[in-house]
Amino acid sequence: MEAFGLLLQGFTVLLTVDKLALMMLGLVLGIFVGVLPGLGGPNGVAILLPLTFTMDPTSAIVMLSCIYWGALFGGAITSILFNIPGEAWSVATTFDGYPMAQQGRAAEALTAAFTSSFIGSIVAVLLITFLAPSIAGFALRFGPPEFFAVYLLTFCSFVGLGREPKHKIVVSLALGFLLAGIGMDTVSGTLRMTFGSTELLRGVNFLVAVIGLFGISEILLTMEERLALRGHAARISLRVVLDVWKTLPRYWATLIRSSAIGCWLGITPGGAIAASFMGYNVAKRFAKDKESFGKGRIEGVFAPETAAHAAGTAALLPMLALGIPGSGTAAILLGGLMVWGLNPGPLLFVEHKDFVWGLIASMYLGNVVGLILVITTVPIFAAILRVPFAAIAPMILVSCAIGAYAVQNAMFDVWLMLGFGVLGYVFKKLGFPLAPLTLALVLGSRAEDAFRLTMIGSGGDLRVFWSNGLVGFITTLALVLLFWPLISSGREALMRAAGRLRTA
């Protein structure tokens, strides 16, 4: 009951004209930030952070957090309409969202993405509201072994649960790990695979790679297949929105599973990227018709969007309660708190109740207003598909180039984006999946750092991954998923043998 009282107090702090205006401004800016490939929530918050230094802390954090919520919603727009992930965690949304748009179901896919984003975020906010003390204590148990076990679980789920040929998944993962190793080794400080290039010292930025792999390669494929002469027709009505909402009870298990995965990986923190891929793979695993995934199944939009947004929201909990940022955006907000003279941690909930509960109240209101805003503007985004692709393709190409350049203000990244576009085109032609490559490129360096720190701490003893119940459970689950195809085939062989014995 105390949480309810504090939450109501937070709403009284939030419900003023100036803070509501800042919230709306933040949401609109965030949607545009999410739509522009390469910019994304963390960069958008970082760019606009200096504008808030003259504001009071509550107004500033409300505006910045609403930019984040808007970017979370907006990241799905280009993923579904043009197969260009607006955010790295939107990659999994393209698997079924873009095929739905090709089938003339763009409005349905967008509505599904926005609705599941809202559900995932609200579940995470409820978790923050009522379980903050116990969740904060759980997060303190995570060290390098636990972090590596979470990353291992994500990689193994791709190999074990993926429907593509296993050797192609492994090749894609291996290439991603190789690319992730370019640049300066964060543990030893030595340079790796830079070949004397100063541009490669900072490594390969995953947003640049994602824009090329998915955006540029899709333009090349569309031009080759001569599908670019006219855009896909799309119509939108309130009936479409209501029809999508009517299907939600049918997918209640997927929504609950994805929300749980997202909250777990957001708090630990595994991150929204890992959550989106894991949510998608788990939904595919539990589906009766697995072959329909990747061909325009609405459940393939619900699962990654719910997981990603639950993770993105839950990442704010360890930042507020412990001062440990669970995501890039949370790290930027952490810096803002310190500039405003606030020290994140358990005492923040005691010394600055108005600030903390005003922020939590803005999470509720910002997501509700954000959902209404994007749902009502779906016709604008869906109407883009009516424009002939021959006219829109140059705009997409320029947008991709601007996004790639904006990541680090480097022309080299534009050329790198084009190179990844060719690589993505070749992979698609040869039938190699791009998702494992992207996942390894994004999480490979983090997994390597966690593994090496673990080995340094344990003296090279691999038994450290079973040194306690938490890390042991995660590691064992990862290995089970890795060898799940062998386990399944062995079980089927035993059942066939038992059947032959019974008939004999």
Coordinates of C-alpha atoms in Angstrom, one line a residue:
M1 CA 0.0 0.0 0.0
E2 CA 3.0 2.3 0.6
A3 CA 3.9 2.0 -3.0
F4 CA 0.5 3.2 -4.1
G5 CA 0.7 6.2 -1.9
L6 CA 4.2 7.1 -3.1
L7 CA 3.1 6.6 -6.7
L8 CA 0.1 9.0 -6.2
Q9 CA 2.6 11.5 -4.8
G10 CA 4.6 11.1 -7.9
F11 CA 1.6 11.8 -10.1
T12 CA 0.9 15.0 -8.2
V13 CA 4.5 16.1 -8.9
L14 CA 4.1 15.2 -12.6
L15 CA 0.7 16.6 -13.4
T16 CA 1.6 20.2 -14.1
V17 CA 1.4 22.1 -17.3
D18 CA 5.1 22.5 -17.8
K19 CA 6.0 18.9 -17.1
L20 CA 3.2 17.6 -19.4
A21 CA 4.4 19.8 -22.2
L22 CA 7.9 18.6 -21.8
M23 CA 6.6 15.0 -21.8
M24 CA 4.8 15.5 -25.1
L25 CA 7.8 17.2 -26.6
G26 CA 10.1 14.4 -25.5
L27 CA 7.8 11.8 -27.0
V28 CA 7.6 13.5 -30.4
L29 CA 11.4 14.0 -30.5
G30 CA 11.9 10.4 -29.4
I31 CA 9.7 9.0 -32.2
F32 CA 11.7 10.9 -34.8
V33 CA 15.0 9.8 -33.1
G34 CA 13.8 6.2 -33.2
V35 CA 12.8 6.4 -36.9
L36 CA 16.2 7.8 -38.0
P37 CA 18.5 4.7 -38.5
G38 CA 21.7 5.0 -36.6
L39 CA 20.7 7.7 -34.1
G40 CA 18.6 5.7 -31.6
G41 CA 17.6 6.4 -28.0
P42 CA 21.0 6.6 -26.4
N43 CA 22.4 9.0 -28.9
G44 CA 19.2 11.1 -29.0
V45 CA 19.3 11.4 -25.2
A46 CA 23.0 12.2 -25.2
I47 CA 22.6 15.0 -27.8
L48 CA 19.7 16.6 -26.0
L49 CA 21.0 16.1 -22.4
P50 CA 22.8 19.6 -22.3
L51 CA 19.4 21.3 -23.0
T52 CA 18.2 20.0 -19.6
F53 CA 21.0 21.3 -17.4
T54 CA 19.1 24.5 -16.7
M55 CA 15.9 22.6 -15.7
D56 CA 15.0 21.2 -12.4
P57 CA 16.0 17.5 -12.1
T58 CA 12.4 16.2 -12.3
S59 CA 11.5 18.2 -15.4
A60 CA 14.8 17.2 -17.0
I61 CA 14.5 13.5 -16.3
V62 CA 10.8 13.4 -17.5
M63 CA 11.8 14.9 -20.8
L64 CA 14.8 12.7 -21.3
S65 CA 12.9 9.5 -20.3
C66 CA 10.1 10.4 -22.7
I67 CA 12.6 10.8 -25.5
Y68 CA 13.6 7.3 -24.6
W69 CA 10.0 6.0 -24.6
G70 CA 9.4 7.6 -28.0
A71 CA 12.6 6.1 -29.4
L72 CA 11.5 2.7 -28.2
F73 CA 8.2 3.1 -30.1
G74 CA 9.7 4.7 -33.2
G75 CA 12.4 2.0 -33.7
A76 CA 9.8 -0.4 -35.0
I77 CA 8.6 1.9 -37.8
T78 CA 11.5 1.6 -40.2
S79 CA 12.0 -2.0 -39.3
I80 CA 8.5 -3.0 -40.4
L81 CA 8.1 -0.6 -43.4
F82 CA 11.6 -0.8 -44.9
N83 CA 13.4 -3.7 -43.2
I84 CA 15.8 -1.1 -41.7
P85 CA 16.1 -1.4 -37.9
G86 CA 15.8 2.0 -36.3
E87 CA 17.4 0.5 -33.2
A88 CA 19.7 -2.6 -32.8
W89 CA 17.0 -4.3 -30.7
S90 CA 14.5 -3.8 -33.6
V91 CA 16.4 -6.4 -35.8
A92 CA 14.3 -9.3 -34.6
T93 CA 11.1 -7.3 -35.4
T94 CA 12.1 -7.3 -39.1
F95 CA 11.9 -11.1 -39.3
D96 CA 8.1 -11.1 -39.4
G97 CA 7.2 -7.4 -39.4
Y98 CA 8.6 -6.7 -42.8
P99 CA 7.0 -9.8 -44.5
M100 CA 3.7 -8.6 -43.0
A101 CA 4.2 -5.2 -44.7
Q102 CA 5.0 -6.9 -48.0
Q103 CA 1.7 -8.8 -47.7
G104 CA -0.2 -5.5 -47.3
R105 CA -0.5 -5.8 -43.5
A106 CA 1.7 -2.9 -42.5
A107 CA -0.9 -1.3 -40.3
E108 CA -1.5 -4.6 -38.5
A109 CA 2.3 -5.1 -37.9
L110 CA 2.8 -1.5 -36.7
T111 CA -0.2 -1.8 -34.3
A112 CA 1.1 -5.1 -33.0
A113 CA 4.6 -3.6 -32.4
F114 CA 3.3 -0.5 -30.6
T115 CA 0.8 -2.5 -28.5
S116 CA 3.4 -5.1 -27.4
S117 CA 5.9 -2.3 -26.7
F118 CA 3.4 -0.8 -24.4
I119 CA 2.7 -4.1 -22.7
G120 CA 6.4 -4.9 -22.1
S121 CA 7.1 -1.4 -20.8
I122 CA 4.1 -1.4 -18.4
V123 CA 5.1 -4.8 -17.0
A124 CA 8.6 -3.6 -16.3
V125 CA 7.3 -0.4 -14.7
L126 CA 5.0 -2.4 -12.4
L127 CA 8.1 -4.4 -11.5
I128 CA 10.0 -1.3 -10.7
T129 CA 7.1 0.0 -8.6
F130 CA 6.5 -3.0 -6.4
L131 CA 9.7 -5.1 -6.4
A132 CA 12.5 -2.5 -6.3
P133 CA 14.2 -3.6 -3.1
S134 CA 14.3 -7.4 -3.8
I135 CA 15.3 -6.9 -7.4
A136 CA 18.1 -4.5 -6.5
G137 CA 19.5 -7.1 -4.1
F138 CA 19.3 -9.8 -6.8
A139 CA 21.2 -7.6 -9.3
L140 CA 24.1 -7.3 -6.8
R141 CA 24.8 -11.0 -7.1
F142 CA 25.9 -10.6 -10.8
G143 CA 29.6 -10.6 -11.5
P144 CA 31.6 -11.5 -14.6
P145 CA 30.7 -15.2 -14.5
E146 CA 27.0 -14.5 -14.4
F147 CA 27.2 -11.9 -17.1
F148 CA 29.1 -14.4 -19.4
A149 CA 26.6 -17.1 -18.6
V150 CA 23.7 -14.8 -19.7
Y151 CA 25.5 -14.0 -23.0
L152 CA 26.3 -17.7 -23.5
L153 CA 22.6 -18.5 -23.0
T154 CA 21.7 -16.0 -25.7
F155 CA 24.2 -17.4 -28.2
C156 CA 23.3 -21.1 -27.5
S157 CA 19.6 -20.4 -27.9
F158 CA 20.3 -19.2 -31.5
V159 CA 22.2 -22.4 -32.3
G160 CA 19.9 -24.8 -30.6
L161 CA 16.5 -23.2 -31.3
G162 CA 17.2 -21.7 -34.8
R163 CA 15.5 -23.2 -37.8
E164 CA 18.2 -22.5 -40.3
P165 CA 21.0 -25.0 -41.0
K166 CA 23.2 -25.2 -37.9
H167 CA 26.5 -24.8 -39.9
K168 CA 25.2 -21.6 -41.4
I169 CA 24.2 -20.2 -38.0
V170 CA 27.7 -21.1 -36.6
V171 CA 29.4 -19.5 -39.6
S172 CA 27.3 -16.3 -39.1
L173 CA 28.1 -16.2 -35.4
A174 CA 31.8 -16.8 -36.0
L175 CA 32.0 -13.9 -38.5
G176 CA 30.2 -11.7 -36.0
F177 CA 32.7 -12.6 -33.2
L178 CA 35.6 -11.9 -35.6
L179 CA 34.2 -8.4 -36.5
A180 CA 33.5 -7.7 -32.8
G181 CA 37.2 -8.3 -32.0
I182 CA 38.4 -5.4 -34.3
G183 CA 39.9 -2.5 -32.4
M184 CA 41.4 -2.0 -29.0
D185 CA 41.3 -4.9 -26.5
T186 CA 39.5 -3.5 -23.5
V187 CA 41.3 -5.9 -21.1
S188 CA 44.9 -5.7 -22.2
G189 CA 44.9 -2.5 -24.3
T190 CA 46.5 -4.1 -27.3
L191 CA 45.3 -3.5 -30.9
R192 CA 43.7 -6.3 -32.9
M193 CA 43.1 -6.5 -36.6
T194 CA 43.4 -2.8 -37.3
F195 CA 45.9 -3.3 -40.1
G196 CA 47.4 0.1 -39.4
S197 CA 44.1 2.0 -39.9
T198 CA 43.4 4.7 -37.3
E199 CA 39.7 4.5 -38.2
L200 CA 39.5 0.9 -37.0
L201 CA 41.0 1.7 -33.6
R202 CA 37.4 2.3 -32.3
G203 CA 36.2 -1.0 -33.8
V204 CA 33.2 -1.7 -35.9
N205 CA 30.1 0.1 -34.6
F206 CA 27.1 -2.3 -34.5
L207 CA 24.6 0.4 -35.6
V208 CA 26.6 1.1 -38.7
A209 CA 26.8 -2.7 -39.4
V210 CA 23.0 -3.1 -38.8
I211 CA 22.1 -0.3 -41.1
G212 CA 24.2 -1.8 -43.9
L213 CA 23.3 -5.4 -43.3
F214 CA 19.6 -4.8 -43.3
G215 CA 18.9 -1.5 -45.0
I216 CA 21.4 -1.3 -47.9
S217 CA 21.2 -5.1 -48.7
E218 CA 17.4 -4.8 -48.9
I219 CA 17.6 -1.9 -51.4
L220 CA 20.1 -4.0 -53.5
L221 CA 17.8 -7.1 -53.4
T222 CA 14.7 -5.1 -54.2
M223 CA 16.5 -3.4 -57.2
E224 CA 17.6 -6.8 -58.4
E225 CA 14.2 -8.4 -58.2
R226 CA 12.6 -5.3 -59.9
L227 CA 10.1 -5.0 -57.1
A228 CA 11.0 -1.3 -56.7
L229 CA 8.7 0.1 -59.3
R230 CA 5.9 0.8 -56.9
G231 CA 5.3 0.7 -53.2
H232 CA 3.1 -1.6 -51.2
A233 CA -0.5 -0.4 -50.7
A234 CA -1.5 0.1 -47.1
R235 CA -4.8 1.1 -45.5
I236 CA -5.5 1.8 -41.9
S237 CA -8.6 2.1 -39.9
L238 CA -9.8 1.8 -36.3
R239 CA -11.0 -1.6 -37.2
V240 CA -7.5 -2.8 -37.8
V241 CA -6.3 -1.6 -34.4
L242 CA -9.3 -3.2 -32.7
D243 CA -8.8 -6.5 -34.6
V244 CA -5.2 -6.6 -33.4
W245 CA -6.2 -5.9 -29.8
K246 CA -8.8 -8.7 -30.0
T247 CA -6.0 -11.2 -30.8
L248 CA -4.0 -10.3 -27.7
P249 CA -5.7 -13.0 -25.5
R250 CA -4.7 -15.6 -28.0
Y251 CA -1.0 -14.8 -27.4
W252 CA -1.1 -14.2 -23.6
A253 CA 1.5 -16.9 -23.0
T254 CA 3.9 -15.3 -25.5
L255 CA 3.4 -11.8 -24.0
I256 CA 4.0 -13.1 -20.4
R257 CA 7.1 -15.1 -21.4
S258 CA 8.6 -12.2 -23.4
S259 CA 7.9 -9.8 -20.6
A260 CA 9.6 -12.1 -18.1
I261 CA 12.6 -12.5 -20.4
G262 CA 12.8 -8.8 -21.0
C263 CA 12.6 -7.9 -17.3
W264 CA 15.2 -10.4 -16.3
L265 CA 17.7 -9.4 -19.0
G266 CA 17.0 -5.7 -18.3
I267 CA 17.8 -6.0 -14.6
T268 CA 20.8 -8.4 -14.8
P269 CA 21.6 -6.6 -17.3
G270 CA 21.7 -8.7 -20.5
G271 CA 20.2 -5.9 -22.5
A272 CA 17.3 -5.2 -24.8
I273 CA 19.1 -6.6 -27.8
A274 CA 19.6 -10.0 -26.2
A275 CA 16.0 -9.9 -24.9
S276 CA 14.5 -9.3 -28.3
F277 CA 16.3 -12.2 -30.0
M278 CA 15.7 -14.5 -27.0
G279 CA 12.0 -13.5 -26.9
Y280 CA 11.6 -14.3 -30.6
N281 CA 13.4 -17.6 -30.4
V282 CA 11.5 -18.8 -27.3
A283 CA 8.2 -17.8 -29.0
K284 CA 9.2 -19.8 -32.1
R285 CA 10.2 -22.8 -29.9
F286 CA 6.8 -23.0 -28.1
A287 CA 4.8 -22.4 -31.3
K288 CA 2.9 -25.3 -32.9
D289 CA 3.6 -24.0 -36.4
K290 CA 7.3 -23.1 -36.2
E291 CA 7.6 -22.9 -40.0
S292 CA 5.3 -19.9 -40.2
F293 CA 7.8 -17.7 -38.3
G294 CA 9.7 -15.4 -40.7
K295 CA 6.8 -15.4 -43.1
G296 CA 4.7 -12.7 -41.6
R297 CA 3.4 -14.1 -38.3
I298 CA 2.1 -11.5 -35.9
E299 CA 3.4 -13.5 -32.9
G300 CA 6.9 -12.8 -34.4
V301 CA 6.3 -9.1 -33.8
F302 CA 4.7 -9.4 -30.4
A303 CA 7.5 -11.5 -28.9
P304 CA 10.6 -9.4 -29.7
E305 CA 9.0 -6.0 -29.1
T306 CA 7.5 -7.0 -25.8
A307 CA 10.9 -8.5 -24.6
A308 CA 13.0 -5.5 -25.9
H309 CA 10.8 -2.9 -24.3
A310 CA 10.5 -4.7 -21.0
A311 CA 14.3 -4.9 -20.9
G312 CA 14.8 -1.3 -21.9
T313 CA 12.5 -0.1 -19.2
A314 CA 13.7 -2.5 -16.5
A315 CA 17.3 -1.4 -17.1
L316 CA 16.4 1.8 -15.2
L317 CA 15.9 -0.1 -12.0
P318 CA 19.5 -1.0 -11.2
M319 CA 20.5 2.6 -12.3
L320 CA 18.1 4.2 -9.7
A321 CA 18.5 1.7 -6.9
L322 CA 22.2 0.8 -7.2
G323 CA 23.8 3.4 -9.5
I324 CA 24.6 0.6 -11.9
P325 CA 23.4 1.5 -15.4
G326 CA 21.7 -1.4 -17.2
S327 CA 21.8 0.0 -20.7
G328 CA 23.5 2.8 -22.7
T329 CA 20.6 5.1 -22.2
A330 CA 20.6 4.4 -18.4
A331 CA 24.3 5.3 -18.3
I332 CA 23.6 8.6 -20.0
L333 CA 20.7 9.3 -17.5
L334 CA 23.1 8.3 -14.7
G335 CA 25.5 11.1 -15.8
G336 CA 22.6 13.5 -15.9
L337 CA 21.6 12.7 -12.3
M338 CA 25.1 13.4 -11.1
V339 CA 25.2 16.7 -13.0
W340 CA 22.0 17.6 -11.2
G341 CA 23.6 16.8 -7.9
L342 CA 21.7 13.5 -7.3
N343 CA 23.5 10.3 -6.3
P344 CA 21.8 7.2 -7.5
G345 CA 21.5 4.4 -5.0
P346 CA 19.3 3.2 -2.2
L347 CA 19.4 6.6 -0.5
L348 CA 17.9 8.2 -3.6
F349 CA 14.5 6.6 -2.6
V350 CA 14.8 8.1 0.8
E351 CA 16.3 11.6 0.2
H352 CA 14.6 12.4 -3.1
K353 CA 11.2 10.7 -3.0
D354 CA 9.6 13.4 -5.2
F355 CA 12.2 12.9 -7.9
V356 CA 12.1 9.1 -7.9
W357 CA 8.3 8.7 -7.8
G358 CA 7.8 11.5 -10.3
L359 CA 10.0 9.6 -12.7
I360 CA 8.2 6.3 -12.1
A361 CA 4.8 8.2 -12.6
S362 CA 6.2 9.6 -15.9
M363 CA 6.9 6.0 -17.0
Y364 CA 3.2 5.1 -16.7
L365 CA 1.9 8.3 -18.2
G366 CA 4.6 8.5 -20.9
N367 CA 3.9 5.0 -22.2
V368 CA 0.1 5.5 -22.2
V369 CA 0.4 8.9 -24.1
G370 CA 3.1 7.4 -26.3
L371 CA 0.9 4.5 -27.3
I372 CA -2.0 6.8 -28.2
L373 CA 0.3 9.1 -30.1
V374 CA 1.8 6.4 -32.3
I375 CA -1.4 4.6 -32.8
T376 CA -3.1 7.8 -34.0
T377 CA -0.2 8.5 -36.4
V378 CA 0.0 5.0 -37.8
P379 CA -1.8 6.2 -41.0
I380 CA 1.1 8.6 -41.7
F381 CA 3.7 5.9 -41.4
A382 CA 1.7 3.3 -43.2
A383 CA 1.0 5.7 -46.1
I384 CA 4.7 5.8 -46.8
L385 CA 4.3 2.4 -48.5
R386 CA 2.1 4.0 -51.1
V387 CA 5.0 6.0 -52.5
P388 CA 6.8 4.2 -55.4
F389 CA 10.0 2.6 -54.2
A390 CA 11.9 4.1 -57.0
A391 CA 11.2 7.5 -55.5
I392 CA 11.6 6.5 -51.9
A393 CA 14.8 4.4 -52.3
P394 CA 17.2 7.4 -52.7
M395 CA 15.6 9.0 -49.5
I396 CA 16.2 5.7 -47.6
L397 CA 19.8 5.6 -48.9
V398 CA 20.5 9.2 -47.8
S399 CA 18.8 8.5 -44.4
C400 CA 21.0 5.5 -43.9
A401 CA 24.1 7.5 -44.8
I402 CA 23.1 10.3 -42.4
G403 CA 22.4 7.7 -39.7
A404 CA 25.8 6.0 -40.2
Y405 CA 27.6 9.3 -40.2
A406 CA 25.8 10.5 -37.1
V407 CA 26.9 7.6 -35.0
Q408 CA 30.5 8.9 -34.7
N409 CA 30.7 11.8 -37.2
A410 CA 33.0 9.8 -39.4
M411 CA 32.9 9.4 -43.2
F412 CA 34.6 6.1 -42.8
D413 CA 31.4 4.7 -41.2
V414 CA 29.5 5.5 -44.4
W415 CA 31.9 3.4 -46.5
L416 CA 31.7 0.7 -43.8
M417 CA 27.9 0.8 -44.0
L418 CA 28.1 0.2 -47.8
G419 CA 30.5 -2.7 -47.3
F420 CA 28.2 -4.3 -44.8
G421 CA 25.3 -3.8 -47.3
V422 CA 27.2 -5.9 -49.9
L423 CA 27.9 -8.5 -47.2
G424 CA 24.3 -8.6 -46.2
Y425 CA 23.3 -9.0 -49.9
V426 CA 25.7 -11.9 -50.3
F427 CA 24.5 -13.6 -47.1
K428 CA 20.8 -13.3 -48.2
K429 CA 21.6 -14.7 -51.6
L430 CA 23.4 -17.7 -50.1
G431 CA 20.8 -18.3 -47.4
F432 CA 23.0 -17.4 -44.4
P433 CA 21.0 -15.8 -41.5
L434 CA 22.0 -12.3 -40.6
A435 CA 20.6 -12.3 -37.1
P436 CA 23.3 -14.4 -35.5
L437 CA 26.0 -12.2 -37.1
T438 CA 24.3 -9.1 -35.8
L439 CA 23.9 -10.7 -32.3
A440 CA 27.6 -11.7 -32.1
L441 CA 28.8 -8.3 -33.4
V442 CA 26.7 -6.5 -30.7
L443 CA 27.4 -8.8 -27.8
G444 CA 30.7 -10.5 -28.7
S445 CA 33.0 -7.9 -27.1
R446 CA 30.9 -7.8 -23.9
A447 CA 30.9 -11.6 -23.7
E448 CA 34.7 -11.8 -24.3
D449 CA 35.4 -9.2 -21.6
A450 CA 33.2 -11.0 -19.1
F451 CA 34.8 -14.4 -19.9
R452 CA 38.4 -13.1 -19.6
L453 CA 37.7 -11.3 -16.4
T454 CA 36.2 -14.5 -15.1
M455 CA 39.2 -16.5 -16.1
I456 CA 41.6 -14.0 -14.5
G457 CA 39.6 -14.1 -11.3
S458 CA 39.4 -17.9 -11.2
G459 CA 43.0 -18.6 -12.5
G460 CA 41.6 -20.3 -15.6
D461 CA 39.3 -22.7 -13.8
L462 CA 36.2 -23.3 -15.8
R463 CA 34.4 -24.8 -12.8
V464 CA 33.7 -21.2 -11.8
F465 CA 30.7 -21.3 -14.1
W466 CA 29.2 -23.8 -11.6
S467 CA 30.5 -22.1 -8.5
N468 CA 27.1 -21.1 -7.3
G469 CA 23.5 -22.0 -8.0
L470 CA 22.7 -18.9 -10.1
V471 CA 25.6 -19.1 -12.6
G472 CA 25.4 -22.9 -12.6
F473 CA 21.7 -22.9 -13.6
I474 CA 22.2 -20.3 -16.4
T475 CA 25.3 -22.2 -17.8
T476 CA 23.6 -25.6 -17.7
L477 CA 20.5 -24.2 -19.4
A478 CA 22.7 -22.7 -22.1
L479 CA 24.5 -26.0 -22.8
V480 CA 21.1 -27.8 -22.9
L481 CA 19.9 -25.3 -25.5
L482 CA 23.1 -25.7 -27.5
F483 CA 22.8 -29.4 -27.7
W484 CA 19.0 -29.5 -27.9
P485 CA 19.0 -30.6 -31.6
L486 CA 21.1 -33.7 -30.6
I487 CA 18.9 -34.3 -27.5
S488 CA 15.7 -34.1 -29.6
S489 CA 17.1 -36.4 -32.4
G490 CA 18.3 -38.8 -29.7
R491 CA 14.9 -38.8 -28.0
E492 CA 13.1 -39.4 -31.4
A493 CA 15.5 -42.2 -32.2
L494 CA 14.8 -43.9 -28.9
M495 CA 11.1 -43.5 -29.4
R496 CA 11.3 -45.1 -32.9
A497 CA 13.4 -47.9 -31.5
A498 CA 10.9 -48.5 -28.7
G499 CA 8.1 -48.5 -31.2
R500 CA 9.8 -51.1 -33.3
L501 CA 10.4 -53.2 -30.2
R502 CA 6.7 -53.0 -29.4
T503 CA 5.6 -54.0 -32.9
A504 CA 8.1 -56.9 -32.9

